[in-house]
Amino acid sequence: MMTLLPGHGVDLPWAGRSLRFGMTLDAVRGGVEPHADLRDAFVCGSGWAKEFAAGGLRVCVFADEAGALSGVSATRAPDDTAHMPVGLHDIDLFGWPVGEVLDALRDTGRRVRATRTSAWVDGDLHLDWARHATFVGHLCLYALR
């Protein structure tokens, strides 16, 4: 399971491995490798961006202009029903229908602003889904500035 830690980063699915906002690229490498291969990615305006595969997800990590880790995103393949859970408050954000996920987040006291295809949660977590999709397909947790 990958666990989102708003304001801090994420705990990775590998025992004792985590990524904290503000980390350098070398520190991120130390958290991810040897469990997964980091590959170059593109995120507009980032100092650097890398991605790796884990449990049916594509995970992207990216930095601000100063080179400090500032965001972590995860994308689930649309046809992949088996995926690693991505949790926030014990809610698998990819594992339940969108409406249920949003209601569960509200029940935990989170501020949720939703449209037809996306939602902002407390201003630092963004969830996306296709127009007629049942499940969240992409999420991104940002470091608050």
XYZ file of C-alpha atoms in Angstrom:
145
model
C 0.000 0.000 0.000
C 1.128 3.533 -0.733
C -0.095 5.925 1.959
C -0.573 9.644 1.320
C 0.608 11.915 4.115
C -0.696 15.409 3.313
C 1.834 18.067 4.249
C 4.609 15.475 4.506
C 4.781 13.157 1.465
C 4.041 9.443 1.041
C 4.920 6.132 2.614
C 5.954 3.741 -0.136
C 4.796 0.115 -0.337
C 8.218 -1.161 0.677
C 8.944 -1.528 4.409
C 10.621 1.540 5.864
C 10.614 3.476 2.573
C 9.046 6.918 2.300
C 9.324 10.132 0.326
C 9.117 13.443 2.156
C 8.485 16.804 0.567
C 11.711 18.772 0.306
C 13.897 15.726 -0.481
C 16.597 15.982 -3.121
C 16.677 13.738 -6.177
C 19.454 11.656 -4.578
C 17.327 11.111 -1.463
C 14.333 10.124 -3.627
C 16.546 7.609 -5.455
C 17.528 6.139 -2.100
C 13.851 5.687 -1.187
C 12.791 4.082 -4.452
C 15.788 2.093 -5.698
C 16.451 -0.899 -5.625
C 12.697 -1.652 -5.419
C 11.829 0.104 -8.697
C 13.621 1.773 -11.579
C 13.351 5.551 -11.760
C 12.920 6.852 -15.300
C 12.845 10.372 -16.655
C 9.423 11.994 -16.830
C 8.105 15.421 -17.764
C 6.181 17.772 -15.501
C 5.887 21.334 -16.766
C 7.805 23.826 -14.607
C 9.501 21.213 -12.446
C 13.178 21.165 -11.516
C 13.204 17.417 -12.218
C 10.637 14.649 -12.651
C 10.959 10.873 -12.427
C 8.520 7.988 -12.602
C 8.410 4.351 -11.602
C 5.981 1.442 -11.691
C 4.636 -0.158 -8.528
C 1.778 -2.611 -8.135
C -0.199 -1.676 -11.249
C 0.387 2.051 -10.779
C 2.565 4.585 -12.534
C 3.995 6.849 -9.849
C 5.552 10.196 -10.743
C 7.632 12.328 -8.386
C 8.629 15.881 -9.209
C 10.474 18.839 -7.769
C 10.046 22.575 -7.565
C 12.463 24.899 -9.367
C 14.917 24.633 -6.442
C 15.106 20.841 -6.875
C 13.139 19.833 -3.758
C 10.433 17.149 -3.977
C 7.130 19.007 -4.288
C 4.632 16.464 -5.613
C 3.774 12.807 -5.983
C 1.198 11.509 -8.430
C -0.200 8.058 -9.125
C -2.052 6.849 -12.186
C -3.978 3.628 -12.438
C -4.273 1.911 -15.804
C -7.943 2.278 -16.848
C -8.393 -1.450 -17.456
C -6.371 -2.597 -14.443
C -8.715 -3.890 -11.768
C -5.862 -5.271 -9.670
C -3.895 -2.406 -8.230
C -1.914 -1.484 -5.198
C -4.090 0.505 -2.788
C -3.321 4.207 -2.420
C -4.660 5.206 0.946
C -5.656 8.321 2.816
C -7.356 7.826 6.205
C -7.722 4.095 5.403
C -9.669 4.969 2.238
C -8.359 3.289 -0.931
C -8.709 6.236 -3.306
C -8.598 3.962 -6.384
C -10.596 1.096 -4.881
C -14.102 2.524 -4.507
C -16.521 4.398 -6.781
C -15.806 8.136 -6.961
C -18.945 9.181 -5.089
C -18.148 6.848 -2.206
C -14.537 8.065 -2.042
C -15.622 11.719 -1.932
C -18.253 11.018 0.745
C -15.743 9.063 2.848
C -13.224 11.923 2.596
C -15.893 14.405 3.693
C -16.746 12.104 6.610
C -13.131 12.366 7.811
C -13.465 16.166 7.929
C -11.660 16.912 4.678
C -12.821 19.832 2.503
C -13.800 18.398 -0.889
C -14.588 20.589 -3.910
C -15.740 18.381 -6.776
C -16.681 18.884 -10.422
C -17.871 16.239 -12.883
C -14.354 14.917 -13.506
C -12.108 16.055 -10.658
C -11.924 17.110 -7.041
C -9.624 19.129 -4.817
C -9.259 17.810 -1.297
C -8.010 20.374 1.244
C -6.164 22.245 -1.519
C -3.213 19.828 -1.707
C -4.712 16.623 -3.146
C -6.196 16.532 -6.635
C -8.239 13.559 -7.889
C -9.199 13.009 -11.561
C -11.465 10.578 -13.372
C -12.797 10.240 -16.921
C -16.198 11.791 -17.620
C -18.220 8.581 -17.371
C -15.754 6.627 -15.235
C -16.720 4.978 -11.990
C -13.310 5.097 -10.313
C -10.559 7.684 -9.763
C -7.862 7.199 -12.399
C -5.227 9.719 -11.297
C -4.269 11.618 -8.187
C -1.612 14.109 -7.220
C -0.504 15.193 -3.744
C 1.288 18.534 -3.639
C 3.486 20.065 -0.970
C 1.799 23.106 0.476
C 3.735 26.327 0.041
